Amino acid sequence: MNTRHLVHAAMAAAAMVVISAASPVHAQSVAVIVNGEPITHMDIDQRMKLNALSGVKENSRQAVIDALIDEKVKIKEAKKYSVDPGASEVDASYATMASRMRLTPDQLTQSLASKGIRPNTLKSRLKADMVWNAVVRGRFKQSLQVSERDVDAAAQSAGDANTEAFEYQMRPLVLIVPRGAGGGLMEARHKEAEALRGRIQSCEEASNTFKGMQNATVKGIVVKTSADLPPNLRDMLDKTPIGHLTAPEVTAQGIEMVALCSRKPTKIDTPKKREIREKMSAEKFDAKSKSYLADLRKAAMIEYR
């Protein structure tokens, strides 16, 4: 090989070394500085992976950079008002999210790791959401309140003017079936529950009967309004005569029923009004959040590298 070929080969080898080393260096390099806080290329790549896993529709690199800038701005603003949750609070939020997915925190971490995502990528997003919610609601508490007059007007417009709402007093009852017991015992207790359901005529009778039984539990009175209950449970309670028991259901404890102690009309709330109030409150929060964040971004020092 002549000298010229040797030089070319050496240059090519050197280039390969540089390319192989560039990737991790690039990942750790700073892409944007926000009020003195860096956002690295790795931060961006990690968030894009998390967004892809979460099903976020807008997952372009620029959209992710904008979201990360917003989070830096939010966290800085929160610190001005001493809103700065510690690691334990963020970990608790992480654990709550895992629980909603029916996972332990460790299982969630393993699931993220299998996609090449660090747990801190999710925790950073959770922290930003936590502090921002607290700051916006704390600073603009009065303006975020929803007028009951507006809720009533919207409910009437939606055809909810004559919808009845009730306050239910209930006493949960359980026929205990130990874990690991055979299906035969569960079936026997189910038949027992049906027999009791046909016989009991009052909440007091239900309480006394279950207290006198072995492997049975009487829980405390529960009071809920129509707006507090899912539609299927409301429908079931509305069809149950006062003093009678609801249909038995299999749960982790065994066979559960509810004795309906009373069902009284109430003007406290209706499911539709609750839905309208929550929607109006969310709309107010979103509008205030966007305008507040826009003002903060205008004042922020943002430097692209």
PDB file of C-alpha atoms in Angstrom:
ATOM      1  CA  MET A   1       0.000   0.000   0.000  1.00  0.00           C
ATOM      2  CA  ASN A   2       1.477   3.404  -0.995  1.00  0.00           C
ATOM      3  CA  THR A   3       1.805   6.404   1.276  1.00  0.00           C
ATOM      4  CA  ARG A   4      -1.320   8.049  -0.099  1.00  0.00           C
ATOM      5  CA  HIS A   5      -3.455   4.971   0.628  1.00  0.00           C
ATOM      6  CA  LEU A   6      -1.982   4.713   4.134  1.00  0.00           C
ATOM      7  CA  VAL A   7      -2.939   8.338   4.859  1.00  0.00           C
ATOM      8  CA  HIS A   8      -6.494   7.759   3.602  1.00  0.00           C
ATOM      9  CA  ALA A   9      -6.843   4.608   5.690  1.00  0.00           C
ATOM     10  CA  ALA A  10      -5.604   6.392   8.802  1.00  0.00           C
ATOM     11  CA  MET A  11      -8.043   9.263   8.231  1.00  0.00           C
ATOM     12  CA  ALA A  12     -10.918   6.829   7.760  1.00  0.00           C
ATOM     13  CA  ALA A  13     -10.022   4.970  10.959  1.00  0.00           C
ATOM     14  CA  ALA A  14      -9.830   8.237  12.878  1.00  0.00           C
ATOM     15  CA  ALA A  15     -13.215   9.282  11.525  1.00  0.00           C
ATOM     16  CA  MET A  16     -14.759   6.017  12.701  1.00  0.00           C
ATOM     17  CA  VAL A  17     -13.369   6.598  16.201  1.00  0.00           C
ATOM     18  CA  VAL A  18     -14.838  10.100  16.269  1.00  0.00           C
ATOM     19  CA  ILE A  19     -18.252   8.882  15.038  1.00  0.00           C
ATOM     20  CA  SER A  20     -18.391   6.058  17.579  1.00  0.00           C
ATOM     21  CA  ALA A  21     -17.588   8.470  20.397  1.00  0.00           C
ATOM     22  CA  ALA A  22     -19.891  11.244  19.173  1.00  0.00           C
ATOM     23  CA  SER A  23     -23.167   9.648  20.126  1.00  0.00           C
ATOM     24  CA  PRO A  24     -22.792   9.563  23.935  1.00  0.00           C
ATOM     25  CA  VAL A  25     -21.067  12.950  23.922  1.00  0.00           C
ATOM     26  CA  HIS A  26     -23.905  14.422  21.857  1.00  0.00           C
ATOM     27  CA  ALA A  27     -26.502  12.865  24.156  1.00  0.00           C
ATOM     28  CA  GLN A  28     -24.969  14.545  27.200  1.00  0.00           C
ATOM     29  CA  SER A  29     -24.422  17.894  25.475  1.00  0.00           C
ATOM     30  CA  VAL A  30     -26.730  20.824  26.173  1.00  0.00           C
ATOM     31  CA  ALA A  31     -29.436  21.631  23.629  1.00  0.00           C
ATOM     32  CA  VAL A  32     -31.175  24.507  25.432  1.00  0.00           C
ATOM     33  CA  ILE A  33     -30.541  26.586  28.556  1.00  0.00           C
ATOM     34  CA  VAL A  34     -33.638  27.915  30.332  1.00  0.00           C
ATOM     35  CA  ASN A  35     -33.035  30.501  33.041  1.00  0.00           C
ATOM     36  CA  GLY A  36     -29.625  28.935  33.618  1.00  0.00           C
ATOM     37  CA  GLU A  37     -30.993  25.353  33.717  1.00  0.00           C
ATOM     38  CA  PRO A  38     -29.781  22.984  30.965  1.00  0.00           C
ATOM     39  CA  ILE A  39     -31.862  20.663  28.788  1.00  0.00           C
ATOM     40  CA  THR A  40     -29.640  18.009  27.230  1.00  0.00           C
ATOM     41  CA  HIS A  41     -30.102  16.049  24.036  1.00  0.00           C
ATOM     42  CA  MET A  42     -30.543  12.983  26.246  1.00  0.00           C
ATOM     43  CA  ASP A  43     -33.412  14.709  28.092  1.00  0.00           C
ATOM     44  CA  ILE A  44     -35.104  15.303  24.750  1.00  0.00           C
ATOM     45  CA  ASP A  45     -34.542  11.752  23.500  1.00  0.00           C
ATOM     46  CA  GLN A  46     -35.787  10.289  26.764  1.00  0.00           C
ATOM     47  CA  ARG A  47     -38.973  12.384  26.732  1.00  0.00           C
ATOM     48  CA  MET A  48     -39.669  11.410  23.116  1.00  0.00           C
ATOM     49  CA  LYS A  49     -39.463   7.748  24.138  1.00  0.00           C
ATOM     50  CA  LEU A  50     -41.785   8.343  27.084  1.00  0.00           C
ATOM     51  CA  ASN A  51     -44.260  10.206  24.878  1.00  0.00           C
ATOM     52  CA  ALA A  52     -44.228   7.385  22.349  1.00  0.00           C
ATOM     53  CA  LEU A  53     -44.950   4.893  25.131  1.00  0.00           C
ATOM     54  CA  SER A  54     -47.728   7.126  26.520  1.00  0.00           C
ATOM     55  CA  GLY A  55     -49.366   7.612  23.122  1.00  0.00           C
ATOM     56  CA  VAL A  56     -48.766  11.385  22.960  1.00  0.00           C
ATOM     57  CA  LYS A  57     -49.852  12.525  19.482  1.00  0.00           C
ATOM     58  CA  GLU A  58     -47.556  15.526  19.096  1.00  0.00           C
ATOM     59  CA  ASN A  59     -44.106  14.042  19.626  1.00  0.00           C
ATOM     60  CA  SER A  60     -41.869  16.006  17.289  1.00  0.00           C
ATOM     61  CA  ARG A  61     -38.481  17.030  18.618  1.00  0.00           C
ATOM     62  CA  GLN A  62     -39.479  20.701  18.725  1.00  0.00           C
ATOM     63  CA  ALA A  63     -42.731  19.914  20.561  1.00  0.00           C
ATOM     64  CA  VAL A  64     -40.758  17.978  23.175  1.00  0.00           C
ATOM     65  CA  ILE A  65     -38.223  20.803  23.535  1.00  0.00           C
ATOM     66  CA  ASP A  66     -41.082  23.276  24.074  1.00  0.00           C
ATOM     67  CA  ALA A  67     -42.633  20.999  26.719  1.00  0.00           C
ATOM     68  CA  LEU A  68     -39.320  20.673  28.560  1.00  0.00           C
ATOM     69  CA  ILE A  69     -38.807  24.443  28.435  1.00  0.00           C
ATOM     70  CA  ASP A  70     -42.298  24.893  29.904  1.00  0.00           C
ATOM     71  CA  GLU A  71     -41.435  22.530  32.744  1.00  0.00           C
ATOM     72  CA  LYS A  72     -38.246  24.403  33.595  1.00  0.00           C
ATOM     73  CA  VAL A  73     -40.229  27.660  33.651  1.00  0.00           C
ATOM     74  CA  LYS A  74     -42.961  26.134  35.828  1.00  0.00           C
ATOM     75  CA  ILE A  75     -40.537  24.717  38.372  1.00  0.00           C
ATOM     76  CA  LYS A  76     -38.631  28.019  38.650  1.00  0.00           C
ATOM     77  CA  GLU A  77     -41.878  29.935  39.199  1.00  0.00           C
ATOM     78  CA  ALA A  78     -43.006  27.420  41.810  1.00  0.00           C
ATOM     79  CA  LYS A  79     -39.801  27.911  43.794  1.00  0.00           C
ATOM     80  CA  LYS A  80     -40.618  31.615  44.066  1.00  0.00           C
ATOM     81  CA  TYR A  81     -43.644  30.585  46.127  1.00  0.00           C
ATOM     82  CA  SER A  82     -41.771  27.878  48.061  1.00  0.00           C
ATOM     83  CA  VAL A  83     -43.556  25.111  46.174  1.00  0.00           C
ATOM     84  CA  ASP A  84     -40.765  22.575  45.821  1.00  0.00           C
ATOM     85  CA  PRO A  85     -41.776  18.971  46.575  1.00  0.00           C
ATOM     86  CA  GLY A  86     -39.050  16.694  47.845  1.00  0.00           C
ATOM     87  CA  ALA A  87     -38.056  13.339  46.398  1.00  0.00           C
ATOM     88  CA  SER A  88     -40.442  11.497  48.729  1.00  0.00           C
ATOM     89  CA  GLU A  89     -43.468  13.443  47.425  1.00  0.00           C
ATOM     90  CA  VAL A  90     -42.468  12.841  43.814  1.00  0.00           C
ATOM     91  CA  ASP A  91     -41.896   9.156  44.584  1.00  0.00           C
ATOM     92  CA  ALA A  92     -45.395   9.006  46.123  1.00  0.00           C
ATOM     93  CA  SER A  93     -46.877  10.465  42.923  1.00  0.00           C
ATOM     94  CA  TYR A  94     -44.863   7.920  40.905  1.00  0.00           C
ATOM     95  CA  ALA A  95     -46.213   5.111  43.113  1.00  0.00           C
ATOM     96  CA  THR A  96     -49.773   6.389  42.657  1.00  0.00           C
ATOM     97  CA  MET A  97     -49.370   6.297  38.892  1.00  0.00           C
ATOM     98  CA  ALA A  98     -47.976   2.770  39.117  1.00  0.00           C
ATOM     99  CA  SER A  99     -50.943   1.735  41.269  1.00  0.00           C
ATOM    100  CA  ARG A 100     -53.408   3.054  38.672  1.00  0.00           C
ATOM    101  CA  MET A 101     -51.640   0.824  36.162  1.00  0.00           C
ATOM    102  CA  ARG A 102     -51.884  -2.059  38.664  1.00  0.00           C
ATOM    103  CA  LEU A 103     -48.103  -2.152  39.042  1.00  0.00           C
ATOM    104  CA  THR A 104     -45.684  -1.643  41.903  1.00  0.00           C
ATOM    105  CA  PRO A 105     -43.185   1.243  41.557  1.00  0.00           C
ATOM    106  CA  ASP A 106     -40.424  -1.291  40.860  1.00  0.00           C
ATOM    107  CA  GLN A 107     -42.521  -2.937  38.151  1.00  0.00           C
ATOM    108  CA  LEU A 108     -43.175   0.444  36.544  1.00  0.00           C
ATOM    109  CA  THR A 109     -39.456   1.206  36.635  1.00  0.00           C
ATOM    110  CA  GLN A 110     -38.708  -2.154  34.991  1.00  0.00           C
ATOM    111  CA  SER A 111     -41.382  -1.518  32.350  1.00  0.00           C
ATOM    112  CA  LEU A 112     -39.844   1.861  31.515  1.00  0.00           C
ATOM    113  CA  ALA A 113     -36.331   0.403  31.479  1.00  0.00           C
ATOM    114  CA  SER A 114     -37.421  -2.209  28.939  1.00  0.00           C
ATOM    115  CA  LYS A 115     -38.162   0.697  26.576  1.00  0.00           C
ATOM    116  CA  GLY A 116     -34.896   2.459  27.377  1.00  0.00           C
ATOM    117  CA  ILE A 117     -36.537   5.087  29.600  1.00  0.00           C
ATOM    118  CA  ARG A 118     -35.098   6.262  32.917  1.00  0.00           C
ATOM    119  CA  PRO A 119     -37.595   6.614  35.800  1.00  0.00           C
ATOM    120  CA  ASN A 120     -36.448  10.206  36.381  1.00  0.00           C
ATOM    121  CA  THR A 121     -37.814  11.088  32.954  1.00  0.00           C
ATOM    122  CA  LEU A 122     -41.319  10.359  34.195  1.00  0.00           C
ATOM    123  CA  LYS A 123     -40.662  11.740  37.673  1.00  0.00           C
ATOM    124  CA  SER A 124     -39.526  15.068  36.222  1.00  0.00           C
ATOM    125  CA  ARG A 125     -42.779  15.391  34.314  1.00  0.00           C
ATOM    126  CA  LEU A 126     -44.797  14.458  37.404  1.00  0.00           C
ATOM    127  CA  LYS A 127     -42.960  17.035  39.514  1.00  0.00           C
ATOM    128  CA  ALA A 128     -43.642  19.807  37.000  1.00  0.00           C
ATOM    129  CA  ASP A 129     -47.343  18.910  36.927  1.00  0.00           C
ATOM    130  CA  MET A 130     -47.512  18.819  40.732  1.00  0.00           C
ATOM    131  CA  VAL A 131     -45.936  22.207  41.308  1.00  0.00           C
ATOM    132  CA  TRP A 132     -47.767  23.942  38.491  1.00  0.00           C
ATOM    133  CA  ASN A 133     -51.169  22.744  39.652  1.00  0.00           C
ATOM    134  CA  ALA A 134     -50.385  23.986  43.179  1.00  0.00           C
ATOM    135  CA  VAL A 135     -49.096  27.378  42.022  1.00  0.00           C
ATOM    136  CA  VAL A 136     -51.950  28.155  39.621  1.00  0.00           C
ATOM    137  CA  ARG A 137     -54.640  27.100  42.089  1.00  0.00           C
ATOM    138  CA  GLY A 138     -52.915  28.903  44.929  1.00  0.00           C
ATOM    139  CA  ARG A 139     -52.346  32.197  43.114  1.00  0.00           C
ATOM    140  CA  PHE A 140     -55.678  32.378  41.285  1.00  0.00           C
ATOM    141  CA  LYS A 141     -57.995  30.642  43.725  1.00  0.00           C
ATOM    142  CA  GLN A 142     -60.726  33.283  43.591  1.00  0.00           C
ATOM    143  CA  SER A 143     -60.839  33.654  39.812  1.00  0.00           C
ATOM    144  CA  LEU A 144     -60.941  29.876  39.333  1.00  0.00           C
ATOM    145  CA  GLN A 145     -64.126  29.481  41.364  1.00  0.00           C
ATOM    146  CA  VAL A 146     -67.240  28.467  39.430  1.00  0.00           C
ATOM    147  CA  SER A 147     -70.497  30.285  40.122  1.00  0.00           C
ATOM    148  CA  GLU A 148     -73.393  28.035  41.127  1.00  0.00           C
ATOM    149  CA  ARG A 149     -75.658  30.356  39.150  1.00  0.00           C
ATOM    150  CA  ASP A 150     -73.619  29.574  36.022  1.00  0.00           C
ATOM    151  CA  VAL A 151     -73.750  25.851  36.823  1.00  0.00           C
ATOM    152  CA  ASP A 152     -77.543  25.969  37.279  1.00  0.00           C
ATOM    153  CA  ALA A 153     -77.986  27.881  34.021  1.00  0.00           C
ATOM    154  CA  ALA A 154     -75.808  25.422  32.114  1.00  0.00           C
ATOM    155  CA  ALA A 155     -77.668  22.473  33.687  1.00  0.00           C
ATOM    156  CA  GLN A 156     -81.018  23.917  32.614  1.00  0.00           C
ATOM    157  CA  SER A 157     -79.703  24.488  29.092  1.00  0.00           C
ATOM    158  CA  ALA A 158     -78.607  20.856  29.051  1.00  0.00           C
ATOM    159  CA  GLY A 159     -82.113  19.723  30.057  1.00  0.00           C
ATOM    160  CA  ASP A 160     -81.206  18.877  33.648  1.00  0.00           C
ATOM    161  CA  ALA A 161     -83.681  21.241  35.338  1.00  0.00           C
ATOM    162  CA  ASN A 162     -86.019  18.484  36.511  1.00  0.00           C
ATOM    163  CA  THR A 163     -83.503  15.720  37.130  1.00  0.00           C
ATOM    164  CA  GLU A 164     -83.879  14.365  40.651  1.00  0.00           C
ATOM    165  CA  ALA A 165     -80.977  13.728  42.944  1.00  0.00           C
ATOM    166  CA  PHE A 166     -80.987  11.600  46.084  1.00  0.00           C
ATOM    167  CA  GLU A 167     -79.004  11.132  49.250  1.00  0.00           C
ATOM    168  CA  TYR A 168     -78.509   7.425  49.980  1.00  0.00           C
ATOM    169  CA  GLN A 169     -77.752   5.958  53.397  1.00  0.00           C
ATOM    170  CA  MET A 170     -76.282   2.488  53.022  1.00  0.00           C
ATOM    171  CA  ARG A 171     -74.821  -0.203  55.249  1.00  0.00           C
ATOM    172  CA  PRO A 172     -72.341  -2.562  53.541  1.00  0.00           C
ATOM    173  CA  LEU A 173     -72.574  -6.219  54.621  1.00  0.00           C
ATOM    174  CA  VAL A 174     -70.120  -9.046  53.959  1.00  0.00           C
ATOM    175  CA  LEU A 175     -70.347 -12.826  54.141  1.00  0.00           C
ATOM    176  CA  ILE A 176     -66.656 -13.653  54.487  1.00  0.00           C
ATOM    177  CA  VAL A 177     -65.038 -16.277  52.281  1.00  0.00           C
ATOM    178  CA  PRO A 178     -61.362 -16.901  53.224  1.00  0.00           C
ATOM    179  CA  ARG A 179     -58.733 -16.622  50.523  1.00  0.00           C
ATOM    180  CA  GLY A 180     -57.965 -19.940  48.921  1.00  0.00           C
ATOM    181  CA  ALA A 181     -61.334 -21.426  49.835  1.00  0.00           C
ATOM    182  CA  GLY A 182     -62.819 -23.680  47.194  1.00  0.00           C
ATOM    183  CA  GLY A 183     -65.506 -22.573  44.771  1.00  0.00           C
ATOM    184  CA  GLY A 184     -68.011 -24.660  46.672  1.00  0.00           C
ATOM    185  CA  LEU A 185     -67.855 -22.381  49.716  1.00  0.00           C
ATOM    186  CA  MET A 186     -68.260 -19.260  47.582  1.00  0.00           C
ATOM    187  CA  GLU A 187     -71.315 -20.788  45.919  1.00  0.00           C
ATOM    188  CA  ALA A 188     -72.806 -21.785  49.276  1.00  0.00           C
ATOM    189  CA  ARG A 189     -72.339 -18.283  50.684  1.00  0.00           C
ATOM    190  CA  HIS A 190     -73.877 -16.807  47.558  1.00  0.00           C
ATOM    191  CA  LYS A 191     -77.004 -18.924  48.069  1.00  0.00           C
ATOM    192  CA  GLU A 192     -77.018 -17.870  51.728  1.00  0.00           C
ATOM    193  CA  ALA A 193     -76.883 -14.214  50.661  1.00  0.00           C
ATOM    194  CA  GLU A 194     -79.819 -14.661  48.297  1.00  0.00           C
ATOM    195  CA  ALA A 195     -81.854 -16.239  51.095  1.00  0.00           C
ATOM    196  CA  LEU A 196     -81.078 -13.331  53.414  1.00  0.00           C
ATOM    197  CA  ARG A 197     -81.955 -10.878  50.684  1.00  0.00           C
ATOM    198  CA  GLY A 198     -85.398 -12.384  50.353  1.00  0.00           C
ATOM    199  CA  ARG A 199     -86.033 -12.295  54.111  1.00  0.00           C
ATOM    200  CA  ILE A 200     -84.602  -8.994  55.421  1.00  0.00           C
ATOM    201  CA  GLN A 201     -87.017  -6.050  55.418  1.00  0.00           C
ATOM    202  CA  SER A 202     -85.130  -3.249  57.224  1.00  0.00           C
ATOM    203  CA  CYS A 203     -81.657  -1.831  57.702  1.00  0.00           C
ATOM    204  CA  GLU A 204     -81.841  -2.569  61.438  1.00  0.00           C
ATOM    205  CA  GLU A 205     -82.805  -6.168  60.787  1.00  0.00           C
ATOM    206  CA  ALA A 206     -79.927  -6.522  58.344  1.00  0.00           C
ATOM    207  CA  SER A 207     -77.449  -5.184  60.916  1.00  0.00           C
ATOM    208  CA  ASN A 208     -78.730  -7.435  63.731  1.00  0.00           C
ATOM    209  CA  THR A 209     -78.829 -10.505  61.499  1.00  0.00           C
ATOM    210  CA  PHE A 210     -75.267 -10.137  60.234  1.00  0.00           C
ATOM    211  CA  LYS A 211     -73.915  -9.307  63.701  1.00  0.00           C
ATOM    212  CA  GLY A 212     -75.348 -12.593  64.960  1.00  0.00           C
ATOM    213  CA  MET A 213     -73.728 -14.665  62.199  1.00  0.00           C
ATOM    214  CA  GLN A 214     -70.331 -16.290  62.084  1.00  0.00           C
ATOM    215  CA  ASN A 215     -67.897 -15.128  59.411  1.00  0.00           C
ATOM    216  CA  ALA A 216     -69.968 -12.053  58.631  1.00  0.00           C
ATOM    217  CA  THR A 217     -69.151  -8.345  58.871  1.00  0.00           C
ATOM    218  CA  VAL A 218     -71.341  -5.275  59.292  1.00  0.00           C
ATOM    219  CA  LYS A 219     -69.663  -2.057  58.149  1.00  0.00           C
ATOM    220  CA  GLY A 220     -70.523   1.493  59.145  1.00  0.00           C
ATOM    221  CA  ILE A 221     -73.218   3.596  57.520  1.00  0.00           C
ATOM    222  CA  VAL A 222     -72.121   5.186  54.217  1.00  0.00           C
ATOM    223  CA  VAL A 223     -73.836   8.360  52.951  1.00  0.00           C
ATOM    224  CA  LYS A 224     -73.555   9.291  49.274  1.00  0.00           C
ATOM    225  CA  THR A 225     -75.443  11.541  46.868  1.00  0.00           C
ATOM    226  CA  SER A 226     -76.418  10.684  43.304  1.00  0.00           C
ATOM    227  CA  ALA A 227     -73.480  12.717  42.015  1.00  0.00           C
ATOM    228  CA  ASP A 228     -71.039  10.642  44.077  1.00  0.00           C
ATOM    229  CA  LEU A 229     -72.042   7.325  42.518  1.00  0.00           C
ATOM    230  CA  PRO A 230     -71.428   5.749  39.112  1.00  0.00           C
ATOM    231  CA  PRO A 231     -74.565   5.333  36.946  1.00  0.00           C
ATOM    232  CA  ASN A 232     -74.782   1.544  37.374  1.00  0.00           C
ATOM    233  CA  LEU A 233     -74.746   1.786  41.195  1.00  0.00           C
ATOM    234  CA  ARG A 234     -77.272   4.643  41.194  1.00  0.00           C
ATOM    235  CA  ASP A 235     -79.580   2.570  39.009  1.00  0.00           C
ATOM    236  CA  MET A 236     -79.242  -0.440  41.307  1.00  0.00           C
ATOM    237  CA  LEU A 237     -79.993   1.602  44.430  1.00  0.00           C
ATOM    238  CA  ASP A 238     -82.977   3.313  42.790  1.00  0.00           C
ATOM    239  CA  LYS A 239     -84.458  -0.121  42.051  1.00  0.00           C
ATOM    240  CA  THR A 240     -83.861  -1.446  45.585  1.00  0.00           C
ATOM    241  CA  PRO A 241     -86.744  -0.962  48.069  1.00  0.00           C
ATOM    242  CA  ILE A 242     -85.855   0.874  51.293  1.00  0.00           C
ATOM    243  CA  GLY A 243     -84.684  -1.588  53.957  1.00  0.00           C
ATOM    244  CA  HIS A 244     -83.843  -4.310  51.442  1.00  0.00           C
ATOM    245  CA  LEU A 245     -80.509  -5.640  50.223  1.00  0.00           C
ATOM    246  CA  THR A 246     -78.864  -5.170  46.848  1.00  0.00           C
ATOM    247  CA  ALA A 247     -77.919  -8.201  44.764  1.00  0.00           C
ATOM    248  CA  PRO A 248     -74.889 -10.101  46.171  1.00  0.00           C
ATOM    249  CA  GLU A 249     -71.530  -9.511  44.522  1.00  0.00           C
ATOM    250  CA  VAL A 250     -68.315 -11.532  44.721  1.00  0.00           C
ATOM    251  CA  THR A 251     -65.388  -9.445  46.045  1.00  0.00           C
ATOM    252  CA  ALA A 252     -61.945 -10.097  47.515  1.00  0.00           C
ATOM    253  CA  GLN A 253     -63.528 -10.441  50.975  1.00  0.00           C
ATOM    254  CA  GLY A 254     -66.310 -12.783  49.958  1.00  0.00           C
ATOM    255  CA  ILE A 255     -69.958 -12.019  49.170  1.00  0.00           C
ATOM    256  CA  GLU A 256     -70.938  -8.381  49.639  1.00  0.00           C
ATOM    257  CA  MET A 257     -74.327  -6.655  49.684  1.00  0.00           C
ATOM    258  CA  VAL A 258     -75.628  -3.247  50.685  1.00  0.00           C
ATOM    259  CA  ALA A 259     -78.635  -2.620  52.896  1.00  0.00           C
ATOM    260  CA  LEU A 260     -80.381   0.530  51.662  1.00  0.00           C
ATOM    261  CA  CYS A 261     -81.357   2.389  54.856  1.00  0.00           C
ATOM    262  CA  SER A 262     -82.837   5.502  53.220  1.00  0.00           C
ATOM    263  CA  ARG A 263     -83.145   7.332  49.924  1.00  0.00           C
ATOM    264  CA  LYS A 264     -84.071  11.005  50.277  1.00  0.00           C
ATOM    265  CA  PRO A 265     -84.453  13.670  47.565  1.00  0.00           C
ATOM    266  CA  THR A 266     -81.772  16.355  47.773  1.00  0.00           C
ATOM    267  CA  LYS A 267     -80.923  19.583  45.989  1.00  0.00           C
ATOM    268  CA  ILE A 268     -77.248  19.352  46.916  1.00  0.00           C
ATOM    269  CA  ASP A 269     -76.205  18.167  43.471  1.00  0.00           C
ATOM    270  CA  THR A 270     -77.118  16.073  40.467  1.00  0.00           C
ATOM    271  CA  PRO A 271     -74.741  13.978  38.363  1.00  0.00           C
ATOM    272  CA  LYS A 272     -75.185  16.399  35.445  1.00  0.00           C
ATOM    273  CA  LYS A 273     -74.460  19.455  37.592  1.00  0.00           C
ATOM    274  CA  ARG A 274     -71.369  17.762  39.009  1.00  0.00           C
ATOM    275  CA  GLU A 275     -70.181  17.017  35.478  1.00  0.00           C
ATOM    276  CA  ILE A 276     -70.850  20.605  34.339  1.00  0.00           C
ATOM    277  CA  ARG A 277     -69.109  22.101  37.385  1.00  0.00           C
ATOM    278  CA  GLU A 278     -66.008  19.964  36.869  1.00  0.00           C
ATOM    279  CA  LYS A 279     -65.897  20.828  33.160  1.00  0.00           C
ATOM    280  CA  MET A 280     -66.258  24.570  33.801  1.00  0.00           C
ATOM    281  CA  SER A 281     -63.606  24.425  36.516  1.00  0.00           C
ATOM    282  CA  ALA A 282     -61.195  22.584  34.197  1.00  0.00           C
ATOM    283  CA  GLU A 283     -61.786  25.119  31.424  1.00  0.00           C
ATOM    284  CA  LYS A 284     -61.057  28.025  33.784  1.00  0.00           C
ATOM    285  CA  PHE A 285     -57.894  26.334  35.021  1.00  0.00           C
ATOM    286  CA  ASP A 286     -56.663  25.601  31.478  1.00  0.00           C
ATOM    287  CA  ALA A 287     -57.255  29.180  30.320  1.00  0.00           C
ATOM    288  CA  LYS A 288     -55.484  30.706  33.330  1.00  0.00           C
ATOM    289  CA  SER A 289     -52.653  28.184  33.112  1.00  0.00           C
ATOM    290  CA  LYS A 290     -51.992  28.982  29.433  1.00  0.00           C
ATOM    291  CA  SER A 291     -51.998  32.763  29.866  1.00  0.00           C
ATOM    292  CA  TYR A 292     -49.814  32.566  32.998  1.00  0.00           C
ATOM    293  CA  LEU A 293     -47.303  30.273  31.314  1.00  0.00           C
ATOM    294  CA  ALA A 294     -47.215  32.429  28.182  1.00  0.00           C
ATOM    295  CA  ASP A 295     -46.272  35.471  30.293  1.00  0.00           C
ATOM    296  CA  LEU A 296     -43.548  33.522  32.094  1.00  0.00           C
ATOM    297  CA  ARG A 297     -42.087  32.247  28.830  1.00  0.00           C
ATOM    298  CA  LYS A 298     -41.863  35.771  27.452  1.00  0.00           C
ATOM    299  CA  ALA A 299     -39.803  36.791  30.467  1.00  0.00           C
ATOM    300  CA  ALA A 300     -37.640  33.643  30.503  1.00  0.00           C
ATOM    301  CA  MET A 301     -34.025  33.524  29.344  1.00  0.00           C
ATOM    302  CA  ILE A 302     -34.014  30.777  26.706  1.00  0.00           C
ATOM    303  CA  GLU A 303     -30.805  30.040  24.807  1.00  0.00           C
ATOM    304  CA  TYR A 304     -30.645  27.401  22.064  1.00  0.00           C
ATOM    305  CA  ARG A 305     -27.263  25.761  21.515  1.00  0.00           C
TER     306      ARG A 305
END
